[in-house]
XYZ file of N, CA and C in Angstrom:
747
model
N -107.779 -194.992 65.937
C -106.913 -193.821 66.130
C -107.820 -192.613 66.298
N -107.563 -191.919 67.330
C -108.443 -190.773 67.623
C -107.954 -189.526 66.902
N -108.870 -188.747 66.399
C -108.552 -187.486 65.713
C -108.761 -186.302 66.670
N -107.802 -185.404 66.622
C -107.886 -184.178 67.468
C -108.468 -183.019 66.657
N -109.354 -182.381 67.294
C -109.988 -181.225 66.624
C -109.544 -179.925 67.319
N -109.248 -178.918 66.545
C -108.921 -177.564 67.068
C -110.138 -176.655 66.941
N -110.418 -176.030 68.063
C -111.561 -175.122 68.049
C -111.175 -173.803 67.397
N -112.057 -173.309 66.623
C -111.828 -172.006 65.979
C -112.041 -170.895 67.012
N -111.527 -169.698 66.730
C -111.720 -168.604 67.702
C -113.168 -168.336 68.013
N -114.022 -168.483 67.015
C -115.438 -168.243 67.288
C -116.003 -169.282 68.214
N -115.519 -170.533 68.068
C -116.040 -171.607 68.912
C -115.555 -171.471 70.339
N -114.303 -170.857 70.492
C -113.803 -170.698 71.874
C -114.361 -169.448 72.563
N -115.110 -168.627 71.877
C -115.660 -167.394 72.498
C -114.667 -166.266 72.543
N -113.603 -166.351 71.671
C -112.543 -165.325 71.668
C -113.043 -164.072 70.973
N -112.767 -162.871 71.598
C -113.140 -161.585 71.016
C -111.889 -160.710 70.917
N -111.740 -159.975 69.830
C -110.534 -159.122 69.680
C -110.507 -158.001 70.722
N -109.286 -157.734 71.239
C -109.116 -156.684 72.280
C -109.346 -155.311 71.675
N -109.986 -154.399 72.416
C -110.209 -153.026 71.915
C -108.903 -152.264 71.799
N -108.895 -151.277 70.923
C -107.678 -150.480 70.707
C -107.350 -149.700 71.969
N -106.029 -149.651 72.298
C -105.581 -148.951 73.506
C -105.727 -147.438 73.326
N -106.216 -146.717 74.348
C -106.330 -145.254 74.251
C -104.990 -144.565 74.236
N -103.878 -145.265 74.657
C -102.552 -144.667 74.648
C -101.971 -144.615 73.258
N -102.545 -145.347 72.355
C -102.012 -145.379 70.999
C -103.114 -145.015 70.035
N -103.511 -143.750 69.983
C -104.598 -143.359 69.106
C -104.183 -143.485 67.662
N -105.179 -143.707 66.897
C -104.918 -143.818 65.471
C -104.593 -142.453 64.906
N -103.708 -142.441 63.968
C -103.324 -141.182 63.328
C -104.467 -140.693 62.484
N -104.544 -139.310 62.420
C -105.576 -138.702 61.637
C -104.933 -137.891 60.524
N -105.620 -137.720 59.453
C -105.035 -136.979 58.341
C -104.655 -135.565 58.721
N -105.475 -134.896 59.533
C -105.155 -133.521 59.888
C -104.006 -133.408 60.840
N -103.722 -134.466 61.577
C -102.658 -134.432 62.581
C -101.305 -134.453 61.927
N -101.184 -135.172 60.847
C -99.885 -135.281 60.199
C -99.442 -133.936 59.655
N -100.363 -133.048 59.338
C -99.991 -131.760 58.776
C -99.354 -130.856 59.804
N -99.660 -131.075 61.081
C -99.104 -130.238 62.137
C -97.869 -130.821 62.765
N -97.352 -131.877 62.248
C -96.170 -132.518 62.822
C -94.941 -132.003 62.120
N -93.871 -131.898 62.885
C -92.602 -131.473 62.308
C -91.944 -132.643 61.625
N -90.986 -132.356 60.729
C -90.335 -133.464 60.018
C -89.658 -134.453 60.922
N -89.160 -134.004 62.106
C -88.465 -134.937 62.982
C -89.391 -135.644 63.939
N -90.690 -135.517 63.750
C -91.639 -136.250 64.585
C -92.240 -135.431 65.682
N -91.677 -134.272 66.033
C -92.217 -133.445 67.102
C -93.271 -132.510 66.551
N -94.085 -131.996 67.416
C -95.153 -131.095 66.996
C -94.586 -129.691 66.839
N -94.952 -128.988 65.790
C -94.461 -127.638 65.515
C -95.218 -126.636 66.367
N -94.473 -125.617 66.998
C -95.124 -124.605 67.839
C -95.789 -123.579 66.958
N -96.967 -123.161 67.362
C -97.715 -122.172 66.598
C -97.140 -120.773 66.854
N -97.285 -119.806 65.925
C -96.759 -118.456 66.140
C -97.354 -117.776 67.352
N -98.602 -118.119 67.724
C -99.211 -117.457 68.857
C -98.518 -117.783 70.182
N -97.795 -118.932 70.238
C -97.164 -119.316 71.502
C -96.009 -118.401 71.859
N -95.409 -117.652 70.880
C -94.297 -116.756 71.178
C -94.754 -115.377 71.606
N -95.994 -115.034 71.405
C -96.465 -113.689 71.686
C -96.379 -113.298 73.168
N -96.764 -114.130 74.139
C -96.638 -113.727 75.555
C -95.215 -113.398 75.949
N -94.208 -114.130 75.442
C -92.815 -113.848 75.790
C -92.384 -112.499 75.218
N -92.749 -112.195 74.009
C -92.384 -110.928 73.392
C -93.017 -109.760 74.127
N -94.286 -109.889 74.500
C -94.967 -108.819 75.237
C -94.317 -108.586 76.591
N -93.862 -109.644 77.254
C -93.211 -109.502 78.563
C -91.924 -108.702 78.439
N -91.074 -109.010 77.449
C -89.791 -108.327 77.309
C -89.980 -106.871 76.899
N -90.975 -106.581 76.069
C -91.253 -105.191 75.702
C -91.684 -104.390 76.933
N -92.561 -104.955 77.748
C -93.013 -104.272 78.964
C -91.877 -104.079 79.954
N -91.035 -105.097 80.095
C -89.911 -105.010 81.033
C -88.914 -103.936 80.595
N -88.627 -103.860 79.288
C -87.685 -102.861 78.781
C -88.209 -101.450 78.984
N -89.518 -101.253 78.747
C -90.107 -99.928 78.950
C -90.037 -99.507 80.414
N -90.294 -100.431 81.331
C -90.227 -100.112 82.764
C -88.810 -99.768 83.186
N -87.838 -100.510 82.665
C -86.445 -100.246 83.005
C -86.011 -98.882 82.495
N -86.465 -98.492 81.312
C -86.125 -97.183 80.766
C -86.691 -96.061 81.630
N -87.926 -96.229 82.105
C -88.515 -95.211 82.971
C -87.747 -95.069 84.279
N -87.284 -96.185 84.833
C -86.508 -96.132 86.074
C -85.206 -95.380 85.862
N -84.527 -95.627 84.734
C -83.261 -94.953 84.446
C -83.479 -93.454 84.291
N -84.545 -93.058 83.589
C -84.828 -91.635 83.415
C -85.128 -90.967 84.750
N -85.903 -91.639 85.606
C -86.234 -91.071 86.918
C -84.983 -90.883 87.767
N -84.087 -91.869 87.740
C -82.845 -91.748 88.507
C -81.982 -90.623 87.980
N -81.942 -90.464 86.660
C -81.137 -89.385 86.074
C -81.671 -88.015 86.478
N -83.000 -87.842 86.444
C -83.586 -86.568 86.844
C -83.358 -86.295 88.320
N -83.477 -87.328 89.138
C -83.247 -87.150 90.572
C -81.819 -86.727 90.846
N -80.860 -87.346 90.152
C -79.473 -86.969 90.331
C -79.197 -85.559 89.872
N -79.841 -85.137 88.755
C -79.637 -83.778 88.264
C -80.171 -82.753 89.246
N -81.354 -82.985 89.793
C -81.915 -82.055 90.752
C -81.093 -82.015 92.019
N -80.558 -83.177 92.400
C -79.757 -83.199 93.603
C -78.478 -82.395 93.474
N -77.901 -82.336 92.239
C -76.673 -81.588 92.033
C -76.929 -80.102 91.872
N -78.055 -79.703 91.299
C -78.321 -78.301 91.044
C -78.650 -77.530 92.298
N -79.089 -78.205 93.370
C -79.423 -77.541 94.610
C -78.586 -78.133 95.737
N -77.966 -77.254 96.544
C -77.173 -77.784 97.649
C -78.058 -78.386 98.719
N -77.621 -79.440 99.397
C -78.416 -80.024 100.473
C -78.581 -79.050 101.621
N -79.697 -79.210 102.327
C -80.021 -78.260 103.391
C -78.953 -78.236 104.475
N -78.293 -79.380 104.765
C -77.313 -79.405 105.841
C -76.044 -78.648 105.490
N -75.802 -78.298 104.196
C -74.610 -77.554 103.806
C -74.808 -76.053 103.972
N -76.013 -75.598 104.266
C -76.302 -74.184 104.465
C -76.417 -73.880 105.954
N -75.682 -72.866 106.393
C -75.693 -72.463 107.794
C -76.029 -70.979 107.876
N -76.930 -70.637 108.782
C -77.313 -69.244 109.001
C -76.692 -68.756 110.308
N -75.952 -67.653 110.196
C -75.293 -67.061 111.368
C -75.752 -65.611 111.484
N -76.209 -65.218 112.670
C -76.613 -63.839 112.933
C -75.540 -63.162 113.787
N -75.134 -61.966 113.329
C -74.079 -61.221 114.014
C -74.626 -59.851 114.398
N -74.483 -59.514 115.655
C -74.911 -58.214 116.157
C -73.703 -57.494 116.727
N -73.497 -56.241 116.270
C -72.354 -55.459 116.726
C -72.720 -53.990 116.707
N -72.205 -53.199 117.653
C -72.468 -51.754 117.656
C -71.563 -51.043 116.652
N -72.117 -49.996 116.015
C -71.279 -49.197 115.124
C -70.518 -48.153 115.937
N -69.863 -47.208 115.255
C -69.032 -46.233 115.954
C -69.845 -45.275 116.822
N -71.117 -45.144 116.487
C -71.974 -44.266 117.297
C -72.700 -45.004 118.406
N -72.546 -46.315 118.466
C -73.199 -47.103 119.497
C -74.467 -47.791 119.048
N -74.962 -47.460 117.844
C -76.158 -48.123 117.334
C -75.821 -49.535 116.864
N -76.755 -50.454 117.051
C -76.517 -51.851 116.714
C -76.625 -52.080 115.207
N -75.702 -52.865 114.705
C -75.725 -53.306 113.316
C -76.194 -54.754 113.311
N -77.325 -54.984 112.667
C -77.853 -56.343 112.567
C -77.526 -56.907 111.188
N -76.875 -58.024 111.193
C -76.540 -58.652 109.923
C -76.646 -60.169 110.071
N -76.951 -60.806 108.966
C -77.008 -62.261 108.923
C -76.144 -62.741 107.769
N -75.590 -63.909 107.936
C -74.718 -64.485 106.908
C -75.162 -65.915 106.631
N -75.407 -66.194 105.369
C -75.724 -67.551 104.939
C -74.438 -68.175 104.400
N -73.994 -69.241 105.036
C -72.741 -69.908 104.666
C -73.085 -71.162 103.880
N -72.639 -71.199 102.634
C -72.829 -72.365 101.764
C -71.497 -73.109 101.712
N -71.368 -74.120 102.546
C -70.109 -74.858 102.639
C -69.803 -75.633 101.373
N -70.820 -76.101 100.698
C -70.600 -76.922 99.511
C -70.038 -76.108 98.352
N -70.520 -74.872 98.171
C -70.109 -74.043 97.041
C -69.144 -72.932 97.425
N -68.664 -72.909 98.682
C -67.702 -71.895 99.141
C -68.245 -70.484 98.930
N -69.452 -70.235 99.435
C -70.098 -68.938 99.310
C -70.531 -68.440 100.682
N -70.366 -67.138 100.903
C -70.867 -66.496 102.109
C -71.613 -65.246 101.672
N -72.899 -65.159 102.023
C -73.740 -64.036 101.628
C -74.183 -63.272 102.870
N -73.745 -62.004 102.966
C -74.121 -61.140 104.076
C -75.340 -60.305 103.688
N -76.284 -60.207 104.618
C -77.397 -59.258 104.512
C -77.279 -58.316 105.698
N -76.984 -57.052 105.399
C -76.673 -56.067 106.433
C -77.794 -55.045 106.486
N -78.429 -54.934 107.643
C -79.549 -54.009 107.824
C -79.087 -52.805 108.626
N -79.302 -51.642 108.062
C -78.906 -50.390 108.719
C -79.935 -49.997 109.772
N -79.593 -49.034 110.647
C -80.577 -48.556 111.624
C -81.838 -47.998 110.970
N -81.733 -47.554 109.709
C -82.915 -47.055 108.983
C -83.695 -48.188 108.321
N -83.350 -49.420 108.662
C -84.053 -50.611 108.154
C -83.883 -50.783 106.647
N -82.703 -50.471 106.141
C -82.348 -50.695 104.744
C -81.257 -51.756 104.684
N -81.369 -52.644 103.699
C -80.506 -53.821 103.648
C -79.577 -53.774 102.442
N -78.313 -54.026 102.685
C -77.313 -54.190 101.631
C -76.852 -55.641 101.610
N -76.383 -56.087 100.451
C -75.942 -57.474 100.290
C -74.464 -57.488 99.889
N -73.705 -58.337 100.550
C -72.294 -58.525 100.221
C -72.061 -60.022 100.055
N -71.569 -60.406 98.893
C -71.371 -61.817 98.565
C -69.886 -62.102 98.413
N -69.387 -63.077 99.191
C -68.009 -63.541 99.080
C -68.009 -64.857 98.301
N -67.474 -64.810 97.096
C -67.338 -66.009 96.267
C -65.914 -66.518 96.437
N -65.740 -67.398 97.412
C -64.400 -67.858 97.762
C -63.782 -68.678 96.628
N -64.588 -69.453 95.943
C -64.069 -70.318 94.872
C -63.429 -69.506 93.747
N -64.068 -68.377 93.392
C -63.553 -67.549 92.301
C -62.780 -66.334 92.802
N -62.674 -66.178 94.137
C -61.873 -65.088 94.692
C -62.444 -63.717 94.434
N -63.776 -63.553 94.529
C -64.427 -62.286 94.237
C -65.338 -61.866 95.382
N -65.489 -60.539 95.525
C -66.466 -59.957 96.445
C -67.393 -59.076 95.630
N -68.691 -59.207 95.879
C -69.690 -58.399 95.187
C -70.483 -57.614 96.225
N -70.507 -56.276 96.073
C -71.262 -55.402 96.958
C -72.495 -54.896 96.203
N -73.653 -55.060 96.817
C -74.896 -54.509 96.258
C -75.522 -53.614 97.324
N -75.278 -52.296 97.214
C -75.760 -51.382 98.263
C -77.276 -51.282 98.268
N -77.780 -50.812 99.376
C -79.227 -50.624 99.531
C -79.695 -49.500 98.614
N -80.894 -49.687 98.073
C -81.566 -48.677 97.248
C -80.739 -48.236 96.052
N -79.903 -49.128 95.520
C -79.132 -48.813 94.324
C -79.200 -49.977 93.353
N -79.378 -49.656 92.080
C -79.382 -50.689 91.052
C -77.973 -50.845 90.491
N -77.040 -51.123 91.393
C -75.637 -51.253 91.003
C -74.985 -52.358 91.812
N -74.007 -53.014 91.189
C -73.157 -54.000 91.857
C -71.705 -53.592 91.658
N -70.906 -53.802 92.687
C -69.497 -53.428 92.634
C -68.647 -54.655 92.964
N -67.672 -54.923 92.125
C -66.834 -56.110 92.249
C -65.408 -55.726 92.628
N -64.783 -56.626 93.357
C -63.332 -56.541 93.563
C -62.801 -57.919 93.902
N -61.507 -58.098 93.679
C -60.876 -59.378 93.956
C -60.538 -59.492 95.434
N -60.667 -60.699 95.959
C -60.379 -60.932 97.371
C -58.878 -60.862 97.628
N -58.543 -60.343 98.810
C -57.158 -60.282 99.257
C -56.988 -61.188 100.476
N -55.764 -61.253 100.962
C -55.474 -62.179 102.071
C -56.305 -61.862 103.309
N -56.480 -60.585 103.607
C -57.269 -60.212 104.781
C -58.739 -60.625 104.623
N -59.236 -60.595 103.391
C -60.622 -61.027 103.149
C -60.785 -62.518 103.409
N -59.829 -63.306 102.941
C -59.889 -64.750 103.192
C -59.844 -65.045 104.692
N -59.000 -64.314 105.430
C -58.899 -64.547 106.872
C -60.213 -64.220 107.582
N -60.838 -63.116 107.197
C -62.098 -62.729 107.832
C -63.207 -63.734 107.539
N -63.289 -64.192 106.290
C -64.338 -65.136 105.926
C -64.111 -66.493 106.584
N -62.868 -66.920 106.676
C -62.584 -68.214 107.301
C -62.967 -68.213 108.778
N -62.860 -67.072 109.447
C -63.309 -67.011 110.842
C -64.818 -67.251 110.940
N -65.551 -66.812 109.916
C -66.990 -67.067 109.898
C -67.295 -68.523 109.566
N -66.524 -69.111 108.669
C -66.732 -70.516 108.326
C -66.527 -71.418 109.537
N -65.560 -71.085 110.362
C -65.286 -71.903 111.547
C -66.395 -71.761 112.589
N -66.885 -70.542 112.770
C -67.917 -70.311 113.782
C -69.285 -70.814 113.340
N -69.522 -70.907 112.029
C -70.852 -71.280 111.539
C -71.244 -72.691 111.929
N -70.266 -73.556 112.146
C -70.572 -74.939 112.523
C -70.845 -75.086 114.015
N -70.615 -74.018 114.804
C -70.779 -74.118 116.256
C -71.845 -73.166 116.792
N -71.972 -71.990 116.171
C -72.868 -70.979 116.714
C -73.818 -70.481 115.635
N -75.023 -70.130 116.047
C -75.975 -69.515 115.146
C -76.198 -68.048 115.451
N -75.736 -67.593 116.630
C -75.895 -66.199 117.048
C -74.578 -65.721 117.653
N -74.064 -64.586 117.152
C -72.788 -64.043 117.625
C -73.010 -62.588 118.034
N -72.593 -62.260 119.241
C -72.710 -60.901 119.762
C -71.301 -60.351 119.966
N -70.981 -59.263 119.274
C -69.665 -58.645 119.390
C -69.711 -57.514 120.405
N -68.635 -57.408 121.191
C -68.542 -56.362 122.201
C -67.949 -55.096 121.589
N -68.464 -53.952 121.999
C -67.966 -52.679 121.451
C -66.521 -52.425 121.843
N -66.160 -52.791 123.056
C -64.807 -52.509 123.537
C -63.759 -53.425 122.898
N -64.163 -54.622 122.495
C -63.192 -55.576 121.960
C -63.139 -55.591 120.431
N -64.007 -54.865 119.787
C -64.083 -54.915 118.334
C -63.057 -53.975 117.701
N -62.307 -54.499 116.755
C -61.353 -53.699 115.988
C -62.048 -53.132 114.746
N -61.868 -51.856 114.517
C -62.534 -51.202 113.403
C -61.509 -50.810 112.341
N -61.886 -51.148 111.112
C -61.033 -50.832 109.968
C -61.869 -50.127 108.910
N -61.176 -49.373 108.045
C -61.871 -48.679 106.957
C -61.122 -48.926 105.655
N -61.905 -49.219 104.620
C -61.348 -49.431 103.288
C -62.020 -48.477 102.309
N -61.240 -47.971 101.355
C -61.772 -47.109 100.312
C -61.655 -47.836 98.980
N -62.776 -47.884 98.273
C -62.806 -48.525 96.963
C -63.218 -47.507 95.911
N -62.371 -47.345 94.914
C -62.687 -46.459 93.809
C -63.433 -47.212 92.720
N -64.535 -46.659 92.259
C -65.380 -47.302 91.260
C -64.900 -46.915 89.860
N -64.643 -47.923 89.018
C -64.246 -47.700 87.631
C -65.513 -47.604 86.789
N -66.113 -46.413 86.781
C -67.415 -46.251 86.145
C -67.333 -46.310 84.630
N -66.167 -46.044 84.058
C -66.062 -45.996 82.608
C -65.998 -47.349 81.935
N -65.902 -48.442 82.677
C -65.804 -49.784 82.071
C -66.807 -50.725 82.728
N -68.089 -50.652 82.351
C -69.101 -51.554 82.935
C -68.854 -53.002 82.542
N -69.333 -53.897 83.380
C -69.142 -55.328 83.199
C -70.415 -55.936 82.625
N -70.257 -56.816 81.643
C -71.405 -57.542 81.093
C -71.861 -58.591 82.110
N -73.119 -58.495 82.535
C -73.620 -59.393 83.581
C -73.558 -60.846 83.131
N -73.747 -61.104 81.843
C -73.765 -62.487 81.344
C -72.413 -63.171 81.479
N -71.343 -62.411 81.677
C -70.011 -63.010 81.830
C -69.721 -63.442 83.262
N -70.607 -63.110 84.198
C -70.392 -63.457 85.600
C -70.821 -64.885 85.871
N -70.184 -65.485 86.871
C -70.570 -66.820 87.319
C -71.747 -66.697 88.286
N -72.466 -67.811 88.427
C -73.505 -67.860 89.451
C -72.849 -68.005 90.826
N -73.441 -67.392 91.862
C -74.721 -66.660 91.907
C -74.576 -65.157 91.676
N -73.382 -64.694 91.265
C -73.215 -63.263 91.013
C -74.154 -62.779 89.910
N -74.342 -63.614 88.898
C -75.199 -63.227 87.785
C -76.632 -63.016 88.243
N -77.122 -63.883 89.119
C -78.483 -63.742 89.635
C -78.618 -62.507 90.519
N -77.613 -62.248 91.337
C -77.672 -61.099 92.242
C -77.691 -59.782 91.475
N -76.986 -59.700 90.355
C -76.815 -58.436 89.636
C -77.523 -58.416 88.284
N -78.494 -59.287 88.074
C -79.083 -59.421 86.741
C -79.836 -58.171 86.290
N -80.324 -57.354 87.215
C -81.050 -56.132 86.848
C -80.279 -54.880 87.276
N -78.974 -55.001 87.389
C -78.165 -53.889 87.886
C -76.980 -53.649 86.960
N -76.452 -52.443 87.034
C -75.191 -52.159 86.352
C -74.042 -52.673 87.231
N -73.011 -53.196 86.595
C -71.910 -53.833 87.320
C -70.618 -53.108 86.979
N -69.820 -52.805 88.018
C -68.559 -52.084 87.820
C -67.475 -52.720 88.694
N -66.262 -52.715 88.173
C -65.109 -53.126 88.950
C -64.681 -51.984 89.859
N -64.061 -52.350 90.982
C -63.493 -51.368 91.900
C -62.046 -51.755 92.204
N -61.313 -50.824 92.754
C -59.948 -51.116 93.202
C -59.700 -50.382 94.516
N -58.890 -50.996 95.351
C -58.617 -50.394 96.649
C -57.632 -49.238 96.492
N -57.942 -48.154 97.167
C -57.090 -46.960 97.129
C -56.886 -46.478 98.563
N -55.935 -45.557 98.715
C -55.622 -45.052 100.052
C -56.720 -44.166 100.597
N -57.363 -43.408 99.739
C -58.429 -42.514 100.179
C -58.922 -41.694 99.015
N -60.069 -41.092 99.170
C -60.631 -40.340 98.059
C -59.953 -39.007 97.801
N -59.268 -38.482 98.796
C -58.684 -37.154 98.630
C -59.727 -36.069 98.822
N -59.243 -34.854 98.802
C -60.145 -33.733 99.052
C -61.079 -33.460 97.877
N -60.668 -33.878 96.679
C -61.465 -33.565 95.509
C -62.553 -34.596 95.244
N -62.589 -35.661 96.008
C -63.575 -36.721 95.765
C -64.493 -36.872 96.970
N -65.756 -37.185 96.665
C -66.770 -37.334 97.702
C -67.080 -38.817 97.898
N -67.101 -39.269 99.150
C -67.492 -40.635 99.472
C -69.011 -40.722 99.383
N -69.482 -41.619 98.531
C -70.918 -41.698 98.281
C -71.654 -42.532 99.337
N -71.080 -43.640 99.753
C -71.755 -44.491 100.741
C -70.730 -45.442 101.328
N -71.082 -46.044 102.461
C -70.230 -47.022 103.139
C -71.086 -48.209 103.575
N -70.472 -49.366 103.623
C -71.117 -50.593 104.105
C -70.258 -51.171 105.215
N -70.853 -51.406 106.379
C -70.138 -51.970 107.523
C -70.365 -53.478 107.581
N -69.275 -54.226 107.639
C -69.339 -55.693 107.706
C -68.559 -56.140 108.930
N -69.181 -56.958 109.766
C -68.542 -57.453 110.974
C -68.353 -58.966 110.887
N -67.236 -59.426 111.437
C -66.873 -60.840 111.392
C -66.702 -61.369 112.819
N -66.828 -62.691 113.003
C -66.690 -63.271 114.347
C -65.313 -63.067 114.972
N -64.323 -62.686 114.187
C -62.985 -62.447 114.723
C -62.871 -61.083 115.395
N -64.026 -60.453 115.713
C -64.083 -59.137 116.361
C -63.473 -58.044 115.476
N -63.710 -58.160 114.192
C -63.254 -57.156 113.230
C -64.464 -56.644 112.458
N -64.634 -55.325 112.448
C -65.668 -54.682 111.650
C -64.989 -53.798 110.618
N -65.341 -53.992 109.361
C -64.733 -53.256 108.257
C -65.784 -52.343 107.644
N -65.459 -51.068 107.569
C -66.327 -50.099 106.916
C -65.782 -49.867 105.499
N -66.515 -50.370 104.498
C -66.100 -50.283 103.099
C -66.800 -49.074 102.480
N -66.015 -48.073 102.050
C -66.557 -46.834 101.512
C -66.221 -46.718 100.024
N -67.200 -46.240 99.256
C -67.079 -46.180 97.797
C -67.099 -44.730 97.311
N -66.331 -44.486 96.267
C -66.421 -43.223 95.549
C -66.010 -43.494 94.098
N -66.390 -42.600 93.213
C -66.180 -42.807 91.785
C -64.879 -42.152 91.345
N -64.078 -42.935 90.626
C -62.834 -42.431 90.068
C -63.124 -41.683 88.766
N -62.259 -40.717 88.410
C -62.476 -40.033 87.129
C -62.303 -40.989 85.958
N -63.099 -40.799 84.915
C -63.062 -41.680 83.741
C -61.826 -41.397 82.899
């Protein structure tokens, strides 16, 4: 009977397989960095780049909002250039001398500002504040402003200028076709107006001047002297000579 022999691993030349690199042996220090559920715990430094990004982004967004707010504020405080129209009006006075005047029309704020130059090269300013229904006269070489409320004829005259300002920049009035009118305004010298109570741009125009209300009257009479007159011409072929004198207090 034959006996079978089994070769031992050493006799067969068998060698144990090396450990796989995909399954590294655990190390004592590695277990300390593992989370209880088997995943690796993130270090505090890994959150720092995200926090820095959001802080930088928030600061940039805040600067953009502030810049837009300032831009909007500046845009509202100043009227756009296209809303301002300059109209030059030339008309002869009663003696035949030319009256040169220019009018700046602010369509956005309903303002018309006349600059009237006399033959002696002196300039008076007349401001029509259509929104508040006021007219402000600032005569040449005087530290005074005179106010009065607008009437229907004033609105009609100014509206003729508003219509022409969008079409013409230069208006020449004919002496033969121009209608001439005269108005007398009595100055209420006994009741000065506080400049700080005026709306802009009246406050800026009269900030270094005394301000007085006026009222329309039929005429100064023989006992009163007319101190000065301002001639204003409109595109509707109407020239108004506004004359001032002081009423008794």
